[in-house]
Coordinates of C-alpha atoms and ligand atoms in Angstrom, one line a residue:
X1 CA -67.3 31.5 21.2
X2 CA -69.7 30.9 24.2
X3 CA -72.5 30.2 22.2
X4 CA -70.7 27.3 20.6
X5 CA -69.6 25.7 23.6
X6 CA -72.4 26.3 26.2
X7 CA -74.9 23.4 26.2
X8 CA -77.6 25.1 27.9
X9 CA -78.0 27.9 25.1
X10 CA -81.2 26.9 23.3
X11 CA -82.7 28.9 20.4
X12 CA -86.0 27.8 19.8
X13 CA -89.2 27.8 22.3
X14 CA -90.6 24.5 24.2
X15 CA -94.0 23.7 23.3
X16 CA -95.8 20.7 23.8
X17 CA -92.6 18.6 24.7
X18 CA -91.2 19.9 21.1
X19 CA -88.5 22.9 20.5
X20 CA -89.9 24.5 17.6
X21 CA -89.2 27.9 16.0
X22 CA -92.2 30.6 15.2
X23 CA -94.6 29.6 12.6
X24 CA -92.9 32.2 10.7
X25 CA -89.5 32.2 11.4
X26 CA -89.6 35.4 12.9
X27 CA -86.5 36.5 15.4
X28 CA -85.5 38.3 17.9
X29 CA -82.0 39.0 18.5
X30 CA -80.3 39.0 21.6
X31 CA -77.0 41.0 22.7
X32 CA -74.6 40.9 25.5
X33 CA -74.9 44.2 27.2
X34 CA -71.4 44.4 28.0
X35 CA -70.1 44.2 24.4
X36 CA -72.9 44.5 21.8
X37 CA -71.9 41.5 20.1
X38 CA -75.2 39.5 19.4
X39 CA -75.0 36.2 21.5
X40 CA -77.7 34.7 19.2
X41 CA -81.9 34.4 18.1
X42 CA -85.0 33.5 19.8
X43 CA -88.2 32.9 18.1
X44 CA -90.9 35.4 17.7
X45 CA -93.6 33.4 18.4
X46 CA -97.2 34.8 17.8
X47 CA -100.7 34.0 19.5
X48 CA -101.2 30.7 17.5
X49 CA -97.7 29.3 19.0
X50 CA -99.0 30.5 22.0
X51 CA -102.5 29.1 22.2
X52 CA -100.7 25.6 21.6
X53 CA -98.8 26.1 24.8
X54 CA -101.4 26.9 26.4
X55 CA -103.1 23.9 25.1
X56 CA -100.2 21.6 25.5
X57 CA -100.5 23.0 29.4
X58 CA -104.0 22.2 29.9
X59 CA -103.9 19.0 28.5
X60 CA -101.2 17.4 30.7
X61 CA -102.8 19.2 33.6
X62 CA -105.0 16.5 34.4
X63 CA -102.0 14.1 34.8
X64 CA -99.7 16.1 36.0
X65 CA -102.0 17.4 39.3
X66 CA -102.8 13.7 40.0
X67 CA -98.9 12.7 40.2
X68 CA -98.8 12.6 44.2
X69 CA -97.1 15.4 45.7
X70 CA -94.2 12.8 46.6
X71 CA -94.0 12.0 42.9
X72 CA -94.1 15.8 42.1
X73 CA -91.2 16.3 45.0
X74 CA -88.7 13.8 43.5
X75 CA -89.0 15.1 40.0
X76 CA -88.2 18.7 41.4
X77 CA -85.3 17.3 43.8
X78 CA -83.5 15.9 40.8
X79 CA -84.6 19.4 39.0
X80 CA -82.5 21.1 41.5
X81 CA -79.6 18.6 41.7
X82 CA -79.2 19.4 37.7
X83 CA -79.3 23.4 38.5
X84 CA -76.3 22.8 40.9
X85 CA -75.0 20.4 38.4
X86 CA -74.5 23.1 35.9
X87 CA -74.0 26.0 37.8
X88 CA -70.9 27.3 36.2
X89 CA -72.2 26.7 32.4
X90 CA -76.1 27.8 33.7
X91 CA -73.7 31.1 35.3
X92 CA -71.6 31.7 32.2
X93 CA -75.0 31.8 29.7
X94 CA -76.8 34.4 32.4
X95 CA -73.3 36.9 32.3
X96 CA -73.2 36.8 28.7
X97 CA -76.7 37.9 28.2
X98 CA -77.3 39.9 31.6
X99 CA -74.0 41.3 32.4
X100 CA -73.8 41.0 35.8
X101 CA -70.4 39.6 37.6
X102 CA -70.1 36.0 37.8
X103 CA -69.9 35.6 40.8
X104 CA -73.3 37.1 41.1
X105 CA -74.4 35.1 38.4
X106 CA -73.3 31.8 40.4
X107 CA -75.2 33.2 43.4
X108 CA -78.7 33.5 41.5
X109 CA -78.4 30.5 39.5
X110 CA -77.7 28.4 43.6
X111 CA -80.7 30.8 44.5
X112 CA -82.7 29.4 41.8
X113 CA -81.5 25.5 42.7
X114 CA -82.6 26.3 46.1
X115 CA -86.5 27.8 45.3
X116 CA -87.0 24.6 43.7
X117 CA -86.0 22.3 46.9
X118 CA -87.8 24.7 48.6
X119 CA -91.1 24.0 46.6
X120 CA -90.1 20.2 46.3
X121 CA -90.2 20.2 49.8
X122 CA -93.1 22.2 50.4
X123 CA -95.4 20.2 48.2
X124 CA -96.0 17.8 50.5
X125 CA -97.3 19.6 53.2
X126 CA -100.4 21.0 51.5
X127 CA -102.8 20.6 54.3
X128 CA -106.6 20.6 54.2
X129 CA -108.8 21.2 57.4
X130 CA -111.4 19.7 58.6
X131 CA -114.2 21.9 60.6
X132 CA -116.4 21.0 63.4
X133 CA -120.1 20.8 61.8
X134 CA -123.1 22.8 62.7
X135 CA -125.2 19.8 62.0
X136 CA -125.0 16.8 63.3
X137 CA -125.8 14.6 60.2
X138 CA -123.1 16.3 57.9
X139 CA -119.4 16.1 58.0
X140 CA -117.4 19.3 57.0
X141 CA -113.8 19.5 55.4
X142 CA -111.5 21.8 53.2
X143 CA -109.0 20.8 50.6
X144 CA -106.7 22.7 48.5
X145 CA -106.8 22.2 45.1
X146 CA -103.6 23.4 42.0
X147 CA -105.8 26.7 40.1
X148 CA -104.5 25.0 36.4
X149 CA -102.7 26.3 33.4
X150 CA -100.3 29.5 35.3
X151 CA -99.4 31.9 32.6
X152 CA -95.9 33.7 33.9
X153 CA -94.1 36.6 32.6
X154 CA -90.5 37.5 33.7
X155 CA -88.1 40.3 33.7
X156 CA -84.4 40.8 32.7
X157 CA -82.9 41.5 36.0
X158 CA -83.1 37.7 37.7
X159 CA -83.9 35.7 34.5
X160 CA -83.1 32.1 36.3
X161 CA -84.2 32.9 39.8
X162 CA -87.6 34.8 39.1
X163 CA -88.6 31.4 36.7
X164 CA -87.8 29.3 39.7
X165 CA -89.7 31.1 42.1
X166 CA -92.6 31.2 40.1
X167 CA -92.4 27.6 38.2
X168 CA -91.3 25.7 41.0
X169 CA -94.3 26.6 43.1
X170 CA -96.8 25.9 40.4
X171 CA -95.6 22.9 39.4
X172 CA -95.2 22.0 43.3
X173 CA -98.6 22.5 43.9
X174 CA -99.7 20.4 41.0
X175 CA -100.2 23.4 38.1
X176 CA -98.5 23.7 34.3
X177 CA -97.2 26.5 33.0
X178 CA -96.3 28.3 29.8
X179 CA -93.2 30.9 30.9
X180 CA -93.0 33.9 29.1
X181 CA -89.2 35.5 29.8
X182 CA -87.8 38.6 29.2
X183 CA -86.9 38.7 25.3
X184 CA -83.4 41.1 26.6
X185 CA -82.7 37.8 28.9
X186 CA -84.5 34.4 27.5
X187 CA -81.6 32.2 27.0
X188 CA -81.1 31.5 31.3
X189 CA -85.2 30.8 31.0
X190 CA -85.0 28.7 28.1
X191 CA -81.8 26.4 29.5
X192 CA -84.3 26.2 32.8
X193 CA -86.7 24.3 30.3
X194 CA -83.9 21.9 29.1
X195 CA -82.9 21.1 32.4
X196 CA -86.6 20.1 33.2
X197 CA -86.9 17.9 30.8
X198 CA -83.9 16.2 31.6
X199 CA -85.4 16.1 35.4
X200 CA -88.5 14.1 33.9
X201 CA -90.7 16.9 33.6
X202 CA -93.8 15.5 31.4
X203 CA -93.9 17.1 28.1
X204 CA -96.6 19.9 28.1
X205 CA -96.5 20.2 32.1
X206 CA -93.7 23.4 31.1
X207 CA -93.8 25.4 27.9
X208 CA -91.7 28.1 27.5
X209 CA -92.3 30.6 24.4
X210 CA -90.6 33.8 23.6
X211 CA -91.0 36.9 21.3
X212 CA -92.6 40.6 21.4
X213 CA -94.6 40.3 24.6
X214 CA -97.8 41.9 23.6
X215 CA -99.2 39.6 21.5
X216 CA -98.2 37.1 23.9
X217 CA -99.5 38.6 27.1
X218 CA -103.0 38.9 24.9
X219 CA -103.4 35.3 24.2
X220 CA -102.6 35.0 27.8
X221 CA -105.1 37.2 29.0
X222 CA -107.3 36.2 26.7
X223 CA -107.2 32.3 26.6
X224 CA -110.1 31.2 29.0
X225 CA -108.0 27.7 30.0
X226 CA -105.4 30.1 31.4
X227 CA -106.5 30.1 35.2
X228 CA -103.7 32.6 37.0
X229 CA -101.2 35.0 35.5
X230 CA -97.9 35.4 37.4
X231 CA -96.0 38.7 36.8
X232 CA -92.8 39.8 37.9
X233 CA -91.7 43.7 36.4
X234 CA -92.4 47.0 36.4
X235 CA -95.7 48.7 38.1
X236 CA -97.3 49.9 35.0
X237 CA -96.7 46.7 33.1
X238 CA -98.5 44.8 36.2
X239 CA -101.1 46.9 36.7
X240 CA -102.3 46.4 32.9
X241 CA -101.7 43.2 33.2
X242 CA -103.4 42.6 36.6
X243 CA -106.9 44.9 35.4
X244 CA -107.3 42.8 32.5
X245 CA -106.9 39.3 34.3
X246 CA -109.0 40.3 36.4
X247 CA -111.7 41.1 34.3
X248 CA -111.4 37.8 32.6
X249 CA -111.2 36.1 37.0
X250 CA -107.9 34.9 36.8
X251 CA -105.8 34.6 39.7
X252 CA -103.1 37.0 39.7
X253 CA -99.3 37.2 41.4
X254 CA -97.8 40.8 41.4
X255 CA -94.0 41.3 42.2
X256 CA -93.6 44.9 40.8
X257 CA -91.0 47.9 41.1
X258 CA -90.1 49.4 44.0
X259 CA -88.8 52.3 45.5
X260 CA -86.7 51.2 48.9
X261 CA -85.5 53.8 51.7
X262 CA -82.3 53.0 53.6
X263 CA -82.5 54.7 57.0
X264 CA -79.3 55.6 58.7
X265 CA -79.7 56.8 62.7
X266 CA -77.0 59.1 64.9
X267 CA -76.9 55.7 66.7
X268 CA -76.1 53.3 63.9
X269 CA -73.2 51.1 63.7
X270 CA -71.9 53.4 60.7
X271 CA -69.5 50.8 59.4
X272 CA -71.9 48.0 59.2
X273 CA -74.5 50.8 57.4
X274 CA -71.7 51.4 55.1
X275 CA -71.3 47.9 53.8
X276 CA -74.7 47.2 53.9
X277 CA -75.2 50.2 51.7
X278 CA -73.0 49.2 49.2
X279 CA -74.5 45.8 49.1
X280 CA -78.1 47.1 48.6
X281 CA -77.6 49.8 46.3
X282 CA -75.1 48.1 43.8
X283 CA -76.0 44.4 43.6
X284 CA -76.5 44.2 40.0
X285 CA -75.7 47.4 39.2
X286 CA -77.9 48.5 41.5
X287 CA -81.1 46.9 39.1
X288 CA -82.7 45.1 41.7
X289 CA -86.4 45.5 42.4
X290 CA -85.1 45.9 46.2
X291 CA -82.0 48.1 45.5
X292 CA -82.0 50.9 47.8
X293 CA -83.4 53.9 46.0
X294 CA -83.3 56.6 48.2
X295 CA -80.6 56.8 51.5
X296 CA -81.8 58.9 54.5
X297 CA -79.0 59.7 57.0
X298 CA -79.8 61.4 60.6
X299 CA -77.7 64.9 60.6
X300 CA -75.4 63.7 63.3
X301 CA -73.8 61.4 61.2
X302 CA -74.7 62.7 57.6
X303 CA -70.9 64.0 56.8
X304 CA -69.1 61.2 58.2
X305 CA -71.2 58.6 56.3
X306 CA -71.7 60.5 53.2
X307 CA -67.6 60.1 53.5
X308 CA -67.2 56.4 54.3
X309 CA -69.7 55.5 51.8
X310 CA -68.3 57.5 49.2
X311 CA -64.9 55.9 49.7
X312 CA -66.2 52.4 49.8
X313 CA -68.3 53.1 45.9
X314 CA -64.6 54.6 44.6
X315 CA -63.4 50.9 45.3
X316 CA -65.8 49.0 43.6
X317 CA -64.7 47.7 40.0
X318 CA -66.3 48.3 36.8
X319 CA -66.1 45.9 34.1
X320 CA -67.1 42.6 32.4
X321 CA -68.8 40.0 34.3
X322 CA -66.3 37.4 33.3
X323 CA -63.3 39.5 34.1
X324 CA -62.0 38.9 37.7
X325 CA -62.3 41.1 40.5
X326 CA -65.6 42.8 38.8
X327 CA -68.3 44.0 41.0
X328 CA -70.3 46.2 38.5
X329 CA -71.3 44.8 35.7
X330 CA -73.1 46.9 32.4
X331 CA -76.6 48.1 32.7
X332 CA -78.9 45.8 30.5
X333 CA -79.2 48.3 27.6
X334 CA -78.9 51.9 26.6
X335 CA -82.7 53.1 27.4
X336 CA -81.2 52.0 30.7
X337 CA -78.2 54.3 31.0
X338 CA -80.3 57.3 29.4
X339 CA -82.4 56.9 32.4
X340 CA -79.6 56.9 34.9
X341 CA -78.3 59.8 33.0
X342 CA -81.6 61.9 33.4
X343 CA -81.8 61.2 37.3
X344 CA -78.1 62.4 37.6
X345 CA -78.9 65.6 35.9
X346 CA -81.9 66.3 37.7
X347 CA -80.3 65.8 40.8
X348 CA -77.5 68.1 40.0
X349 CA -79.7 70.5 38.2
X350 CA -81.2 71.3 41.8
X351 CA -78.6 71.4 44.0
X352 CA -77.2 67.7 44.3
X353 CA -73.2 67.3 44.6
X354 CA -71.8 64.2 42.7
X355 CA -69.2 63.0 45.3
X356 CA -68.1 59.7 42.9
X357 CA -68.8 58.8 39.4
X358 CA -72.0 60.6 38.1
X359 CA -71.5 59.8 34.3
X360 CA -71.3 57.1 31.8
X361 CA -68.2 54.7 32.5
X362 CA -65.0 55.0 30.1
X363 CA -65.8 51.4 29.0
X364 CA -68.8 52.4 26.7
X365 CA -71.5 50.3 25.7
X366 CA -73.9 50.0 29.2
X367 CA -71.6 50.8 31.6
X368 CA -72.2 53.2 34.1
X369 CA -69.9 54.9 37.1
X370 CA -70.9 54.2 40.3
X371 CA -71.9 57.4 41.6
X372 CA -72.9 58.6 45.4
X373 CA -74.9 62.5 45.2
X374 CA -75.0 64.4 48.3
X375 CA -77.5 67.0 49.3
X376 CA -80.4 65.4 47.6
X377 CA -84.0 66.7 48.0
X378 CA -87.8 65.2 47.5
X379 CA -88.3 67.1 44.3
X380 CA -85.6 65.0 42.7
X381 CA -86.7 62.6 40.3
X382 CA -84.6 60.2 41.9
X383 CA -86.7 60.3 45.0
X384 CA -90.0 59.5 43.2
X385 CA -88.7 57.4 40.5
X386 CA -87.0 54.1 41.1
X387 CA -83.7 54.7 39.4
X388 CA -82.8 50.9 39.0
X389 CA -79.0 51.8 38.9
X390 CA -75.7 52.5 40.4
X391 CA -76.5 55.5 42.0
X392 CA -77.2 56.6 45.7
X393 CA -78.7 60.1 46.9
X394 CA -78.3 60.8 50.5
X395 CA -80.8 63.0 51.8
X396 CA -80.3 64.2 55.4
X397 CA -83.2 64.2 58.2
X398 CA -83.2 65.6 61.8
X399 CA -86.0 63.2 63.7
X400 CA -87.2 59.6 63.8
X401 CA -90.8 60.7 62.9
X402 CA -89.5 62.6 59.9
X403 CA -87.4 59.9 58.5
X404 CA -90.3 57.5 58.6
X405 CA -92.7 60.1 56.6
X406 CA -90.2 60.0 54.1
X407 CA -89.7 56.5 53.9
X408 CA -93.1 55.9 53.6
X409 CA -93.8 59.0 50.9
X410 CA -94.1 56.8 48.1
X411 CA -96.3 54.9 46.1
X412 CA -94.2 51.9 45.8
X413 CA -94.2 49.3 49.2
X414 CA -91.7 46.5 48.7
X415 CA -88.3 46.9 50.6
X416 CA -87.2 49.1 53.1
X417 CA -84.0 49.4 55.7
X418 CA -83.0 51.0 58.6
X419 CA -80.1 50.7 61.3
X420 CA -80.0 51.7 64.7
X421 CA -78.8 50.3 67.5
X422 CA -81.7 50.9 69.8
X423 CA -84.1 47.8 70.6
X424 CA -87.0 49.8 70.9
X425 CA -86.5 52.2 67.9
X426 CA -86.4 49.3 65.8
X427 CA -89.5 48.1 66.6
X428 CA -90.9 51.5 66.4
X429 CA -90.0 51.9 63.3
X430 CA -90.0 48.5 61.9
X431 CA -94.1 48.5 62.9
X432 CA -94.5 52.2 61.0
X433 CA -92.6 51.4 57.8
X434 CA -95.0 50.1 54.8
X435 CA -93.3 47.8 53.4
X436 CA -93.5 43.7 52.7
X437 CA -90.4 43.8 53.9
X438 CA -88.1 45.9 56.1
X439 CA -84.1 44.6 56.4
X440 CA -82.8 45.9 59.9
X441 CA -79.1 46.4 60.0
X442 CA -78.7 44.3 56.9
X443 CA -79.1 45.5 53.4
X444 CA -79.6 41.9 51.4
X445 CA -82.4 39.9 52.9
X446 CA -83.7 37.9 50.2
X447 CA -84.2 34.0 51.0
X448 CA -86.4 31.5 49.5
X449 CA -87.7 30.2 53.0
X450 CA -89.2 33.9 53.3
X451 CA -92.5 35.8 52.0
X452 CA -91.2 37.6 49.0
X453 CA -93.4 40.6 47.8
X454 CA -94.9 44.2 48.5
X455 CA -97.8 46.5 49.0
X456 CA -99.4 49.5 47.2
X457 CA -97.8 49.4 43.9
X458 CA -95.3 47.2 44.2
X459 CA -97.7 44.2 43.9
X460 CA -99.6 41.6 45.4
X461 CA -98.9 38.1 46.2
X462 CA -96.0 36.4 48.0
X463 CA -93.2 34.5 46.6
X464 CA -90.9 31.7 48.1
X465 CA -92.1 30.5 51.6
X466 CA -94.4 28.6 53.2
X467 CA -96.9 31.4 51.5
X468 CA -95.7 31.1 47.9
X469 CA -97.3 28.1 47.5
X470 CA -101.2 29.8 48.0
X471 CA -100.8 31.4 45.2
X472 CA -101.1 28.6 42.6
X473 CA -103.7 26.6 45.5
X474 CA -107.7 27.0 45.2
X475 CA -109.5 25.9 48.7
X476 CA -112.9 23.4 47.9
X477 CA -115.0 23.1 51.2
X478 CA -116.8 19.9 51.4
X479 CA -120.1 19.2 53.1
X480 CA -121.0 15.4 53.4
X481 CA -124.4 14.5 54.4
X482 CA -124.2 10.7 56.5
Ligands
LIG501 N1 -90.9 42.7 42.6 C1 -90.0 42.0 42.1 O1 -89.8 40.8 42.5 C2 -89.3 42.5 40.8 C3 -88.2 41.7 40.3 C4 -87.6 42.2 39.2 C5 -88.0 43.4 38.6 N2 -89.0 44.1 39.1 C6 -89.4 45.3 38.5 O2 -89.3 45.2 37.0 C7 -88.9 46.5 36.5 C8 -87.8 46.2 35.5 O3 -88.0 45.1 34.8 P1 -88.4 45.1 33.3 O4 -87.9 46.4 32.6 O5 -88.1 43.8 32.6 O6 -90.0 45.3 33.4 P2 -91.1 45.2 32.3 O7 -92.3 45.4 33.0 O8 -90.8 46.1 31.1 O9 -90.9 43.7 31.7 C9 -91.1 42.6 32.6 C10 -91.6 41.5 31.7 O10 -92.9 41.8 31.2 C11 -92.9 41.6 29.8 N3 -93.9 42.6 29.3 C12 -93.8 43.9 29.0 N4 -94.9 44.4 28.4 C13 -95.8 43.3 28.4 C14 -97.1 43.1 27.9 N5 -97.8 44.2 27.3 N6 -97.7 41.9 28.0 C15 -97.0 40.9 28.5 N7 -95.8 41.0 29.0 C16 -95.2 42.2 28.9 C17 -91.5 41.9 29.4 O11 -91.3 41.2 28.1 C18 -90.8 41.1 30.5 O12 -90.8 39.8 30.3 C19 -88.5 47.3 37.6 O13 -89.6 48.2 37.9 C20 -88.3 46.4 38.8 O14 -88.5 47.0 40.0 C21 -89.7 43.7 40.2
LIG502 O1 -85.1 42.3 41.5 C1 -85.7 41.2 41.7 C2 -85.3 40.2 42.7 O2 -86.5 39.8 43.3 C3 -84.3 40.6 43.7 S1 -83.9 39.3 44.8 O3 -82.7 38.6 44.2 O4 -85.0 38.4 44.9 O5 -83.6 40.0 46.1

């Protein structure tokens, strides 16, 4: 019924200015992960649909970068004005093919109204330098320039927010794009492309194409006019992506998985940890790229929270995004679940003790239960492996210094937490924790005026922020002979 009535649901690709379907008429079809039904098609666009994006980009780059950055500002103010606008029908579209809760929904589509002010905002305060000379006949300045046509790729998990964090600052600092979204979530990136052109976005400035990704990422890759590649996903995806761009000297933004500890001290205000926890691990059924993966709680206090939180999970209802009251939502497909499945069993299978949930949820489809393990150990998979669902292993420490080597045993680097109530523990620890970003004594720290992003394998690159905007920004250094 949705499908009928939503007006943002759009099943073709933007190219050029023009919604067109795949040379072909190949599809993909796309399902809501709570029920299975299929909410509707998307084109399956190959390389040549592609390569006219990409053309359609670099041909109203010229025009587009020499729009003044007040010019570029007011388009994306009245961009964000029609996000909040349409929040509730924008919402509706990203449950239906995502599955989180509403009222999550509602809070991601706001976040993505508010990266684009941010970025309006921002544009005009591109600042150049200009450098005392070395010679005295010769006058010395810097400017920074937009890099061009920005190829970006999306995931599933935030399929309105991650466009806006990404689009908004290219466009901002003078670049066009050609969006790539997740073919599980496109419909939330392809209404984004409506809503552009309704702000007055110039055909050919944003060019949205969907379909198997391969093919696509290749011409992207590939395509010499395609000056930066902007990737948000998993770690293996980006690093493929990231070698091969920069073989070709493309710019590149990295926002990859993670693998977030949530440290818990004896002197921890254990009712605040408690709600925080629930809040990090479970937002979006805990598939977040800065969901806590792994919980480490200091022995003094390991029973009583392992208790608390366990109580607090129990609470926390399962169901359909659109049904009132829900919390957890379905996981985006089965490939998901199995996962979650396998990191449950392991767990158990050497010595973990399921103290909630721990299987797949009465409801079916991608539903799962969730589930708080006590007991857990480093050789768990779910230590190593980012789980990217509803479930929590506490492991149990005895010393500050041995809670931040585990913390920091991982490859991944983009989120990390801790709570204590001691001044100078926290910046003990804060300082020794390698992460792009540590949460202390809060569990949800995600804002568009802050540096998004991580280090090691979780990327490279910063999103939101004053620094989000460097990204899509070459520097030119002038020397002027008098
Ligand atoms: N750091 C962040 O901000 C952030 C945000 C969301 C998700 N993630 C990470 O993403 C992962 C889960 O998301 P996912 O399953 O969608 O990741 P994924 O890497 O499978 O897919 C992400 C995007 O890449 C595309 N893609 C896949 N293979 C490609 C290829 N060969 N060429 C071009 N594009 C390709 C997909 O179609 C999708 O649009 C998790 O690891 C999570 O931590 C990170
Ligand atoms: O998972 C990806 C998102 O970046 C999480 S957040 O909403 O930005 O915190």
């Amino acid at each position: 019924m949705l499908k009928k009535t939503n007006p943002w649901l759009r099943e073709a690709n933007l190219i050029g200015g023009s919604w067109v379907a795949a040379d072909d008429g190949a599809v993909i079809e796309v399902f809501n992960p709570a029920t299975g039904e299929m909410i509707g098609t998307i084109p399956a666009v190959g390389r040549a649909e592609v390569k006219r994006a990409i053309d359609a980009a670099n041909a109203a780059f010229p025009a587009w970068a020499a729009k003044t950055a007040a010019e570029r500002a007011a388009i994306l103010l009245k961009l964000a004005g029609l996000i909040r606008a349409n929040l509730d029908a924008l919402a509706e579209l990203l449950t239906l093919e995502q599955g989180k809760p509403l009222a999550e929904a509602r809070g991601e589509v706001g976040g993505s109204a508010n990266y684009v002010q941010w970025f309006a905002e921002e544009a005009r305060r591109v600042y150049g330098d200009t450098i005392p000379s070395p010679w005295a006949d010769r006058r010395l300045m810097v400017t920074r320039e937009p890099v061009g046509v920005v190829a970006a790729i999306t995931p599933w998990n935030f399929p309105s927010s991650m466009i806006s964090r990404k689009v908004a600052a290219a466009l901002a600092a003078g670049c066009t794009v050609v969006v790539k979204p997740a073919e599980l979530t496109p419909f939330s990136g392809l209404a984004w492309g409506v809503l552009a052109e309704e702000a007055g976005i110039p055909a050919g400035v944003v060019n949205i194409v969907t379909g198997h990704a391969p093919p696509i990422g290749d011409e992207f890759l590939e395509n010499p006019l395609v000056r930066k590649i902007t990737f948000t996903g998993s770690t293996a995806v980006g690093k493929m992506l990231a070698g091969r761009a920069s073989a070709a000297m493309k710019r590149v933004s990295m926002e990859l998985g993670g693998n977030a500890p949530f440290i818990v001290f004896d002197d921890a205000d254990l009712d605040r940890a408690v709600t925080a926890a629930v809040q990090s691990k479970y937002r979006n059924s805990g598939q977040t790229c800065v969901c806590t993966n792994r919980f480490y709680v200091q022995a003094g206090v390991y029973d009583a929270f392992a208790e608390k939180f366990a109580a607090a999970v129990r609470d926390l209802k399962v169901g359909s995004g659109f049904e009132a009251g829900v919390v957890q939502g379905p996981l985006i497909d089965d490939r998901a679940v199995k996962k979650v499945e396998s990191h449950v069993t392991d767990a158990v299978a050497k010595g973990a003790t399921i103290l909630t949930g721990g299987k797949r949820h009465a409801l079916g489809h991608g539903f799962f239960e969730p589930t708080v393990l006590r007991d857990a150990t480093p050789d768990m998979k779910i230590s190593t492996d980012e789980v990217f669902g509803p479930v929590a292993p506490l492991f149990r420490f005895e010393t500050e210094d041995e809670a931040v080597r585990l913390a920091n045993a991982t490859e991944y680097g983009l989120a990390g937490y801790f709570f204590t109530r001691d001044l100078s523990r926290a910046f003990r620890v804060g300082e020794k924790l390698k992460y792009g970003q540590i949460g202390i004594n809060e569990g949800v720290i995600t804002t568009e005026v802050a540096p998004f992003g991580g280090v090691k394998d979780s990327g490279v690159g910063r999103e939101g922020s004053k620094y989000g905007l460097e990204d899509y920004l070459d520097i030119k250094y002038w020397c002027i002979g008098l």
